[in-house]
XYZ file of C-alpha atoms in Angstrom:
680
model
C 71.145 -9.974 -25.376
C 68.068 -10.813 -25.633
C 66.036 -7.756 -26.838
C 63.808 -6.115 -24.826
C 62.239 -3.931 -26.863
C 57.697 -4.050 -25.840
C 56.311 -6.241 -28.342
C 54.352 -4.504 -31.224
C 50.623 -4.795 -30.918
C 48.609 -6.138 -33.974
C 46.193 -4.404 -35.754
C 43.431 -6.131 -33.480
C 44.835 -5.553 -30.566
C 45.235 -2.161 -31.397
C 40.889 -2.496 -31.928
C 41.009 -4.537 -28.788
C 42.021 -1.818 -26.866
C 39.912 1.058 -28.359
C 36.560 -1.220 -27.745
C 37.175 -0.932 -24.138
C 35.483 2.277 -24.440
C 32.698 1.172 -26.548
C 29.441 0.258 -25.501
C 28.642 -3.691 -24.976
C 26.867 -4.328 -27.752
C 30.141 -2.994 -30.281
C 32.069 -4.985 -28.432
C 30.193 -8.295 -28.593
C 29.278 -7.144 -32.112
C 33.642 -6.975 -32.706
C 33.872 -10.301 -31.367
C 31.274 -11.425 -33.648
C 33.617 -9.630 -36.384
C 36.617 -11.010 -35.584
C 35.498 -15.087 -35.418
C 33.483 -14.928 -38.645
C 34.521 -12.021 -40.695
C 30.581 -11.220 -41.695
C 27.877 -10.951 -39.869
C 24.213 -12.018 -40.330
C 20.779 -10.909 -40.214
C 20.399 -12.991 -37.311
C 23.383 -11.283 -35.734
C 22.551 -7.959 -36.816
C 19.038 -8.697 -35.193
C 20.673 -9.607 -32.006
C 22.732 -6.820 -31.927
C 20.151 -4.372 -31.982
C 18.587 -6.406 -28.741
C 21.997 -6.158 -27.031
C 21.959 -1.912 -28.180
C 18.648 -1.520 -25.796
C 19.609 -3.601 -23.292
C 23.033 -1.604 -22.883
C 20.601 1.847 -22.611
C 17.999 -0.064 -20.159
C 18.305 0.931 -16.335
C 16.932 -2.356 -15.304
C 17.420 -4.844 -17.886
C 15.350 -8.601 -17.156
C 17.969 -11.033 -16.260
C 16.616 -13.658 -18.411
C 17.765 -11.021 -21.665
C 20.560 -12.247 -23.569
C 23.604 -10.319 -22.318
C 26.207 -9.410 -24.474
C 29.789 -10.727 -24.470
C 32.537 -8.237 -25.501
C 35.721 -8.807 -27.679
C 38.470 -9.473 -24.927
C 42.091 -11.067 -26.115
C 41.386 -14.780 -25.929
C 39.327 -13.914 -29.239
C 41.953 -12.662 -31.487
C 44.224 -14.949 -33.314
C 47.484 -15.543 -31.422
C 50.825 -13.393 -31.442
C 53.464 -15.192 -30.061
C 56.052 -11.890 -30.829
C 58.848 -10.531 -32.732
C 60.725 -13.777 -34.594
C 58.674 -16.129 -32.376
C 57.328 -17.979 -35.834
C 54.574 -20.636 -35.520
C 55.383 -23.982 -37.560
C 52.732 -26.819 -38.604
C 54.394 -30.157 -38.652
C 51.438 -32.384 -38.783
C 47.799 -32.969 -38.310
C 46.547 -36.471 -36.803
C 43.940 -38.141 -35.425
C 40.997 -36.650 -37.309
C 38.091 -37.994 -36.504
C 34.203 -36.751 -37.843
C 35.900 -34.139 -40.084
C 33.714 -35.031 -43.943
C 34.916 -38.547 -45.014
C 38.320 -38.407 -43.446
C 40.255 -41.725 -42.882
C 40.826 -41.559 -39.228
C 44.514 -43.060 -37.906
C 45.948 -41.051 -40.231
C 48.235 -38.218 -40.327
C 48.812 -35.429 -42.252
C 52.835 -34.018 -42.422
C 54.127 -30.717 -43.408
C 57.621 -30.347 -43.357
C 58.773 -27.464 -40.864
C 60.237 -24.628 -43.219
C 59.460 -24.425 -47.326
C 57.048 -25.418 -48.554
C 54.897 -28.413 -48.315
C 52.768 -29.496 -51.180
C 49.416 -31.657 -50.987
C 47.667 -33.479 -54.286
C 45.636 -35.583 -54.903
C 42.289 -36.181 -56.997
C 38.970 -34.838 -56.697
C 37.173 -36.351 -53.520
C 40.868 -37.171 -52.096
C 39.927 -35.112 -48.902
C 42.293 -32.527 -49.891
C 39.306 -29.721 -48.963
C 38.048 -31.357 -45.639
C 41.438 -30.726 -44.542
C 41.293 -26.904 -45.300
C 38.348 -27.088 -43.795
C 39.354 -28.341 -40.574
C 42.592 -25.919 -40.720
C 39.973 -22.634 -41.592
C 38.356 -24.096 -38.216
C 40.863 -24.083 -36.071
C 43.232 -21.420 -37.641
C 43.077 -17.697 -38.764
C 41.013 -17.443 -41.561
C 38.777 -15.002 -42.730
C 36.066 -17.800 -43.808
C 35.191 -20.840 -41.521
C 33.088 -23.271 -42.436
C 30.532 -25.653 -40.340
C 32.510 -29.223 -40.124
C 30.208 -31.807 -41.464
C 30.576 -35.517 -40.270
C 30.937 -38.483 -42.136
C 27.100 -39.158 -43.096
C 28.096 -42.832 -43.532
C 30.185 -43.116 -39.993
C 29.326 -43.626 -36.360
C 26.161 -41.335 -35.848
C 27.107 -40.720 -32.059
C 29.836 -38.845 -33.298
C 29.393 -35.322 -34.105
C 31.796 -33.007 -33.112
C 34.919 -32.521 -35.813
C 38.408 -33.035 -33.753
C 41.986 -33.597 -34.545
C 45.646 -32.951 -32.964
C 47.862 -30.341 -34.569
C 51.672 -31.046 -33.711
C 53.614 -27.719 -34.068
C 56.569 -26.141 -33.721
C 57.194 -21.950 -32.356
C 60.389 -20.499 -33.027
C 61.927 -23.433 -34.043
C 61.303 -25.903 -30.927
C 59.058 -28.527 -31.025
C 55.488 -28.237 -28.982
C 53.414 -30.503 -27.099
C 50.502 -31.918 -29.998
C 47.566 -29.623 -29.169
C 44.506 -31.791 -29.109
C 41.480 -29.701 -30.673
C 37.878 -30.213 -30.637
C 34.922 -28.626 -32.861
C 32.646 -26.433 -30.740
C 29.821 -26.314 -33.442
C 29.455 -22.949 -33.244
C 28.899 -20.582 -36.249
C 31.172 -18.124 -34.737
C 34.192 -20.826 -33.705
C 36.675 -19.538 -30.739
C 40.404 -18.945 -32.251
C 42.815 -21.336 -30.508
C 45.054 -19.488 -28.199
C 48.471 -20.441 -30.439
C 47.154 -22.583 -33.914
C 45.532 -19.171 -34.375
C 48.424 -17.397 -35.814
C 48.354 -20.090 -38.828
C 46.765 -18.093 -42.369
C 44.322 -19.837 -44.567
C 43.677 -18.473 -47.867
C 41.299 -19.667 -50.360
C 38.952 -18.495 -52.413
C 36.650 -17.655 -49.359
C 39.066 -15.767 -47.485
C 40.282 -14.138 -50.671
C 41.098 -10.380 -49.384
C 40.801 -9.441 -53.082
C 37.840 -8.310 -54.793
C 36.187 -6.789 -57.622
C 34.889 -3.032 -56.915
C 32.483 -1.915 -59.004
C 33.272 -2.697 -62.520
C 36.576 -0.573 -62.610
C 39.080 -0.999 -59.631
C 40.248 -3.906 -57.521
C 40.008 -3.400 -53.847
C 41.575 -5.038 -51.272
C 41.351 -4.351 -47.382
C 43.972 -6.385 -45.123
C 42.920 -8.138 -42.530
C 42.123 -6.078 -39.406
C 41.182 -2.646 -41.225
C 37.985 -4.904 -42.280
C 36.951 -5.268 -38.621
C 36.111 -1.478 -38.357
C 34.190 -1.152 -41.576
C 32.614 -4.527 -40.992
C 31.395 -2.973 -37.427
C 30.442 0.551 -39.026
C 28.241 -1.325 -41.287
C 26.841 -3.526 -38.409
C 26.025 0.227 -36.851
C 24.354 1.410 -39.870
C 21.929 -2.141 -39.868
C 21.290 -2.263 -36.244
C 20.348 1.445 -36.965
C 17.804 0.929 -39.350
C 16.348 -1.610 -37.536
C 16.295 0.771 -34.379
C 14.778 3.360 -37.227
C 12.008 0.944 -37.841
C 11.001 0.058 -34.728
C 11.160 4.183 -34.076
C 8.845 4.826 -36.761
C 6.284 2.613 -35.594
C 5.807 3.575 -32.664
C 5.605 7.192 -34.068
C 2.629 5.818 -36.019
C 1.049 4.839 -32.926
C -0.015 7.470 -31.465
C -3.291 7.668 -29.906
C -5.784 9.703 -32.317
C -6.816 10.818 -29.524
C -4.391 13.300 -29.074
C -4.489 14.241 -33.064
C -8.118 15.721 -32.078
C -8.109 15.808 -27.710
C -11.431 15.670 -26.297
C -10.023 18.208 -23.529
C -9.906 21.705 -24.356
C -6.494 23.474 -25.003
C -6.944 26.504 -22.289
C -7.482 24.685 -19.700
C -4.764 23.516 -16.877
C -5.675 19.512 -18.641
C -5.551 21.400 -21.745
C -1.455 22.649 -21.681
C -0.682 19.792 -19.388
C -1.129 17.613 -22.115
C 0.246 20.072 -24.823
C 3.126 20.179 -23.049
C 3.496 16.528 -22.944
C 6.731 15.042 -23.251
C 9.255 11.715 -22.226
C 10.015 13.678 -18.831
C 6.813 14.387 -18.094
C 5.854 12.400 -14.748
C 2.808 10.536 -14.296
C 2.465 11.877 -11.116
C 1.564 15.301 -11.840
C -0.712 14.480 -14.710
C -2.836 11.576 -11.535
C -2.706 14.099 -9.342
C -4.338 16.609 -11.863
C -7.014 13.990 -12.848
C -7.820 13.629 -8.981
C -11.168 15.283 -8.156
C -11.819 15.748 -4.799
C -15.757 14.317 -3.265
C -16.119 18.282 -2.730
C -14.392 19.120 -6.754
C -16.975 16.078 -8.519
C -19.650 17.530 -6.563
C -18.956 21.225 -7.433
C -18.523 19.832 -11.146
C -21.970 17.992 -11.131
C -23.891 21.566 -9.437
C -22.330 23.359 -11.887
C -23.475 21.484 -15.205
C -26.536 21.142 -13.373
C -27.445 24.953 -12.926
C -25.570 26.444 -16.287
C -28.038 24.190 -18.164
C -30.939 26.015 -16.479
C -32.272 29.501 -16.360
C -30.013 31.357 -14.252
C -32.785 33.034 -11.976
C -34.520 29.719 -11.566
C -31.015 28.177 -10.428
C -30.208 31.289 -8.269
C -33.915 30.492 -6.530
C -33.179 27.151 -6.077
C -29.668 27.677 -4.358
C -31.303 30.391 -2.260
C -34.224 27.570 -1.246
C -31.106 25.536 -0.510
C -29.150 28.247 1.850
C -32.361 28.097 3.960
C -33.142 24.884 4.299
C -28.678 24.346 5.471
C -29.645 27.359 7.549
C -32.481 25.335 9.309
C -30.295 22.404 9.359
C -27.677 24.134 11.563
C -30.699 25.561 14.012
C -31.840 22.164 14.560
C -27.918 20.882 15.170
C -26.922 24.203 17.105
C -30.270 23.225 19.689
C -28.961 19.241 19.623
C -25.474 20.250 20.331
C -26.398 22.783 23.459
C -29.199 20.123 25.019
C -26.590 17.268 24.818
C -23.575 19.154 25.429
C -21.377 17.966 28.605
C -22.463 20.828 30.983
C -25.816 19.556 30.304
C -25.024 16.251 31.546
C -22.919 17.626 34.229
C -25.577 19.170 35.519
C -28.518 16.119 34.980
C -25.937 14.138 37.282
C -25.370 16.826 39.838
C -29.530 17.438 39.999
C -29.884 13.570 40.183
C -27.240 13.309 43.325
C -28.836 16.196 44.827
C -32.276 14.828 44.767
C -31.367 11.568 45.934
C -29.516 12.922 48.808
C -32.228 15.433 50.189
C -34.825 12.527 49.855
C -32.465 10.121 52.169
C -32.581 12.973 54.715
C -36.223 13.282 54.250
C -36.625 9.683 54.761
C -34.355 9.801 57.619
C -36.605 12.512 58.793
C -39.699 10.776 58.450
C -38.014 6.914 60.613
C -37.994 9.375 63.411
C -40.944 11.054 63.081
C -42.870 8.021 61.874
C -41.171 4.742 63.381
C -43.598 3.717 65.949
C -46.257 3.018 63.031
C -46.910 -0.309 62.075
C -47.224 0.606 58.786
C -44.046 0.492 56.399
C -42.496 3.617 54.363
C -45.016 5.651 56.040
C -43.032 8.918 54.910
C -42.130 7.590 51.260
C -43.120 8.430 47.767
C -46.088 6.412 47.721
C -47.282 7.217 51.120
C -46.363 11.094 50.371
C -48.656 10.544 46.915
C -51.331 9.069 49.332
C -51.357 12.316 51.794
C -51.424 14.394 49.150
C -54.588 13.062 47.870
C -55.964 13.093 50.642
C -55.794 16.786 51.181
C -57.232 17.504 47.710
C -60.089 15.352 48.410
C -61.084 17.398 51.596
C -60.026 21.164 51.050
C -61.588 20.578 47.490
C -64.745 18.196 48.132
C -65.552 16.678 51.404
C -64.868 19.885 53.938
C -64.280 22.926 51.131
C -64.752 25.053 54.536
C -62.849 22.945 57.125
C -58.767 23.035 57.497
C -56.589 20.130 56.778
C -56.159 17.713 58.476
C -59.263 17.831 60.389
C -59.774 19.630 63.756
C -63.032 18.272 64.596
C -63.433 15.036 66.180
C -66.975 14.617 64.080
C -65.236 14.960 61.233
C -65.251 11.409 59.111
C -61.357 10.137 57.958
C -61.654 11.126 54.119
C -59.528 7.693 54.013
C -61.669 5.677 55.836
C -64.914 7.374 56.613
C -64.850 6.424 59.795
C -64.820 9.584 62.849
C -61.647 10.413 63.592
C -60.672 9.611 67.376
C -58.124 12.542 69.032
C -55.347 10.046 68.625
C -56.067 9.737 64.829
C -56.302 14.094 64.563
C -52.957 14.398 66.494
C -52.102 11.022 64.118
C -52.933 13.562 61.061
C -51.485 16.645 62.284
C -48.055 14.853 62.820
C -48.000 14.114 59.111
C -48.818 17.030 57.968
C -45.915 18.363 59.980
C -43.890 16.495 58.293
C -44.890 17.467 54.891
C -44.392 20.943 55.411
C -41.530 20.264 57.490
C -38.053 21.954 54.991
C -36.231 18.631 54.626
C -39.342 17.362 53.378
C -39.687 20.362 51.053
C -35.742 20.398 49.776
C -35.912 17.026 48.385
C -39.236 18.155 46.819
C -37.470 20.901 45.037
C -34.503 19.067 44.393
C -36.626 16.324 42.785
C -38.476 18.509 41.066
C -35.857 20.260 39.399
C -34.106 17.107 38.264
C -37.376 15.840 36.670
C -37.439 19.088 34.723
C -33.912 18.728 33.348
C -34.572 15.110 33.134
C -37.819 15.561 30.348
C -35.960 18.524 28.798
C -33.135 15.820 27.861
C -35.971 13.489 27.384
C -37.950 15.579 25.130
C -34.708 16.706 22.763
C -35.622 15.003 19.131
C -32.009 13.366 18.058
C -32.936 11.713 14.942
C -31.801 11.045 11.497
C -35.352 10.668 9.938
C -36.210 14.634 10.626
C -32.939 16.234 8.909
C -32.681 13.556 6.056
C -33.294 15.165 3.040
C -31.266 18.398 4.163
C -28.612 15.192 4.854
C -28.957 14.071 1.651
C -28.762 16.763 0.171
C -25.322 18.212 1.882
C -23.774 14.828 1.220
C -24.094 15.817 -2.859
C -22.141 18.829 -2.178
C -19.880 18.120 0.519
C -19.697 14.066 1.611
C -17.205 14.822 5.051
C -19.367 17.165 5.873
C -22.506 15.027 6.017
C -20.328 11.968 7.601
C -19.158 14.715 10.439
C -22.718 15.878 10.860
C -24.133 11.984 11.436
C -21.016 11.176 13.510
C -22.132 13.798 16.059
C -25.945 13.056 16.063
C -24.663 9.696 16.387
C -22.874 10.317 19.501
C -25.843 12.904 21.150
C -27.812 9.820 21.223
C -25.949 7.666 22.446
C -24.425 10.344 24.965
C -28.499 10.410 25.917
C -28.278 6.533 26.114
C -26.191 6.146 28.334
C -26.678 8.568 30.785
C -30.412 7.875 30.922
C -28.859 4.274 31.455
C -26.817 5.515 33.898
C -29.421 7.214 36.153
C -31.915 4.528 36.055
C -30.182 1.932 36.802
C -26.819 3.507 38.776
C -24.349 1.930 36.136
C -21.087 2.902 36.065
C -20.345 3.287 32.430
C -18.101 5.817 31.497
C -20.682 8.564 29.451
C -18.696 9.120 26.186
C -17.941 13.313 25.485
C -19.899 14.826 23.751
C -18.584 15.053 19.949
C -18.530 18.194 18.439
C -21.394 19.613 16.152
C -19.884 21.384 12.460
C -21.756 24.504 13.666
C -19.363 26.740 11.851
C -18.675 24.120 8.338
C -22.290 24.674 8.497
C -22.368 27.864 8.660
C -19.516 28.301 6.156
C -21.581 26.582 3.342
C -24.733 28.232 4.216
C -22.864 31.477 3.198
C -20.959 29.531 0.099
C -24.035 28.707 -1.410
C -25.817 32.406 -0.863
C -22.764 33.490 -2.480
C -23.237 30.724 -5.976
C -26.405 31.904 -5.800
C -25.814 35.550 -5.996
C -22.801 34.346 -8.677
C -25.720 32.916 -10.374
C -28.114 35.898 -10.386
C -25.137 37.746 -12.179
C -24.388 34.957 -14.350
C -27.427 36.418 -16.583
C -25.031 39.769 -17.533
C -22.365 37.396 -19.236
C -18.766 38.045 -18.206
C -19.967 35.822 -14.621
C -21.559 33.435 -16.598
C -17.884 33.036 -18.706
C -16.356 32.410 -15.392
C -18.346 29.704 -14.553
C -17.987 28.191 -17.334
C -14.541 28.082 -17.646
C -14.492 26.645 -14.004
C -17.238 24.000 -14.728
C -14.932 23.410 -17.691
C -11.609 22.799 -15.833
C -13.556 20.123 -13.538
C -14.959 18.259 -16.689
C -11.358 18.640 -18.082
C -10.103 17.035 -14.957
C -12.977 14.112 -14.847
C -12.257 13.378 -18.488
C -8.357 13.183 -17.632
C -9.100 10.420 -15.103
C -11.633 8.487 -17.453
C -8.332 8.605 -20.248
C -5.923 8.255 -17.472
C -4.913 5.014 -19.302
C -4.114 6.038 -23.116
C -2.314 9.315 -21.178
C -0.168 7.004 -19.742
C 0.707 4.842 -22.628
C 1.523 7.663 -24.470
C 3.773 8.724 -22.138
C 5.161 4.998 -22.675
C 5.416 5.316 -26.367
C 7.083 9.100 -26.220
C 9.781 7.265 -23.628
C 10.315 4.423 -26.004
C 10.495 7.037 -28.695
C 13.618 8.990 -26.626
C 14.883 5.398 -25.515
C 15.513 4.544 -29.339
C 16.668 7.920 -29.889
C 19.069 6.920 -27.764
C 20.067 3.749 -29.041
C 20.534 4.925 -32.176
C 22.630 7.447 -30.943
C 25.035 4.959 -29.988
C 25.259 3.592 -34.288
C 26.876 6.601 -34.768
C 30.309 5.266 -37.028
C 32.345 8.383 -36.282
C 34.453 6.755 -33.776
C 34.642 4.242 -36.024
C 35.857 6.063 -38.772
C 38.512 7.867 -37.124
C 39.766 4.206 -35.839
C 40.285 3.019 -38.997
C 42.123 5.726 -40.844
C 44.246 6.002 -37.828
C 44.695 2.363 -38.364
C 45.302 2.961 -42.097
C 47.639 5.898 -41.603
C 49.616 5.073 -38.856
C 50.335 1.190 -38.534
C 49.553 -0.145 -42.131
C 50.289 1.929 -44.937
C 54.060 2.015 -45.549
C 54.502 -1.174 -44.523
C 51.666 -2.909 -46.968
C 52.511 -0.311 -49.852
C 56.239 -1.403 -49.679
C 55.489 -5.108 -49.087
C 52.676 -5.807 -51.732
C 55.348 -4.208 -53.780
C 57.819 -6.765 -53.234
C 55.188 -9.284 -53.493
C 54.268 -8.363 -56.706
C 58.009 -8.292 -58.090
C 58.386 -11.781 -56.289
C 55.722 -13.138 -58.242
C 55.552 -11.861 -61.410
C 58.947 -9.996 -62.142
C 57.861 -6.356 -63.405
C 55.379 -7.703 -65.842
C 52.390 -6.454 -63.941
C 53.465 -2.999 -63.151
C 50.515 -1.976 -60.154
C 50.908 -0.826 -56.884
C 48.660 -0.418 -53.722
C 47.455 2.764 -52.590
C 44.941 4.512 -50.175
C 40.911 4.604 -51.351
C 37.794 5.136 -50.251
C 35.764 2.932 -48.295
C 32.147 2.512 -46.420
C 31.981 5.226 -43.457
C 35.182 6.317 -44.162
C 36.700 2.787 -43.205
C 40.017 3.006 -45.953
C 40.666 0.113 -48.410
C 43.357 -0.348 -50.533
C 42.759 -0.153 -54.022
C 45.272 -1.925 -56.909
C 45.796 0.543 -60.319
C 47.793 0.273 -63.310
C 51.303 2.337 -62.649
C 51.409 3.559 -65.957
C 47.618 4.255 -66.615
C 45.557 4.989 -63.226
C 42.135 5.670 -64.025
C 42.041 2.231 -66.685
C 39.602 -0.634 -65.656
C 42.064 -3.769 -63.799
C 39.614 -5.959 -64.177
C 39.695 -5.419 -68.214
C 43.418 -4.681 -68.421
C 44.935 -8.064 -65.736
C 43.729 -11.509 -66.766
C 42.552 -13.865 -64.186
C 45.976 -15.616 -63.781
C 47.036 -12.012 -62.644
C 44.485 -10.920 -61.237
C 45.032 -14.191 -59.003
C 49.423 -13.001 -58.320
C 47.445 -9.516 -57.323
C 45.280 -11.581 -54.615
C 48.561 -13.709 -53.641
C 50.285 -10.668 -53.117
C 47.824 -8.948 -51.142
C 47.792 -11.976 -49.116
C 51.501 -12.049 -48.112
C 51.778 -8.515 -48.135
C 48.615 -8.550 -45.395
C 50.819 -10.440 -43.340
C 53.531 -8.060 -43.106
C 50.999 -6.133 -40.496
C 52.190 -9.333 -38.091
C 54.871 -8.752 -35.902
C 55.566 -12.542 -35.930
C 55.713 -14.985 -39.152
C 54.280 -17.987 -39.049
C 53.143 -20.579 -41.187
C 50.954 -20.287 -44.176
C 48.036 -22.704 -45.688
C 46.637 -22.321 -49.537
C 43.889 -24.305 -50.379
C 44.328 -24.381 -54.353
C 44.959 -21.040 -54.661
C 45.208 -21.107 -58.900
C 42.110 -22.546 -59.780
C 40.243 -21.333 -56.912
C 40.346 -17.977 -57.192
C 39.051 -18.040 -60.802
C 36.823 -14.989 -61.280
């Protein structure tokens, strides 16, 4: 009956499961460690960059991305009892100077010894096996320097059995990368040489051993420490890059700017400082005025402000007159008067046509004729006939116009003319025309000129630019209204008369009151306390203006603080507590019992009872446990001083074989010169 019990996990599979909750850069580091065992300085630099990328809210697409450890990177685990046996290597190409079309065969069981002279190719096959199979250390395979220069990638075909069953030969080609991708099945084959030895001298007095897999947390912890060193170095650079302006700030600590910048952190919002640094036109004018006035004698400055208030008051009066003279009701009344005068003149003309219709001359009774008649009356009563009525009634009287004797008919005609002039229709027309003329003259005589108030406007523009613009718009509107109204009356143009733009009379009055109050404050400033208040106001505005000038530097400081905090967050990711716990858990729960017992069996199998040593748990870097080899009879003895080189080699091989007990399967073992190459 087949065994349906769950397959036990290898140490690396346990590490893989644990890694899924770790930051991406640590998972990438684990992949590099599993593939290459040792990390280079380049690896550490790249891992530091990946650590920062993991903390970046919106990383750039072109930045390097992490390649986390996954099941494909692990040595094969075919399962309990499913041993992997290497049977042959053939079709070797571009591996050192190994001859092509050769087959190196291995016995499916027992031991196969490959021997030969120096340079025969033994190490070439060992390098090939270390790249394709499981080894703590792999080397870059160089091609034959005398061979085809276009062939650069090493390749071979591996023949193997799994559980005694022959498998399809596996073609393999080297990627050429420093960290090769383990083969899915061939990685179950273990390779051992001097570079892969798990036994090494620790200090001068003990031999320490860390089994395959358990050194991964140790290496990861070391990588975290090295990444931390890089990040802390960058953090120190940022800390040292503080602008000297913040050591001796030009702003006062008591102002709003001083308080805000003293409390600047990586969380400070730039928008808050930007609003503080933004002075309105009114505030800018206020700052300029305070700066100028506080540099003078308070009494002199107060007198100047009073004169300014008087000028503003006069300007308000002038504008009030213009506003009244160009108001909508004024223009409406003028149009009404114009229409009334025209209508009454039309009525008078109709009356004149009925009275003078038989006369031969045109437009008798018209405006020109009336002017002539009025002139004739004045001449007659004031010069020619001062005591006679007009028109004359005496036939002997000469006509004042033609200076000819007046006939009865002429006297009658002149009486008729005078009767027309004194008629009510004509009188009403004249009165309406006079009223219209007076109103039109009042509007025409109204002074609407920028030049007349230019000095006052310039003065207001310095303190209240918006008010200056409002006044100018009102004046321009008044001038335009008068022009359009006159054109409409003169030509009958039906263009719509624009509505009156309101004059900011109330705002002008408020400004006058403000200036008078400021003058009063300046007068009081001679006593001290009031001057302090004005000085404080000026300093607040001055510091805000200063902040506006230095805003780019302040923003750079904010970015510096944010970068420091960002690096601190990255450094927090380099803590090794979880890694230490992982190493201890694996050692305590998975490895220690098996390793200790298997090592004892292997050492006895190799040298019998001649070497009485044991494997015990010991300390390690960053809490990752090691396994120390020590003498049973003398635990505190210096092991390298007691064991011979050959005995140390036996201990190394025993440790290697004990290590394989941590895997739930059996597999082929490859030793490359295990005796002489392990000489220390």
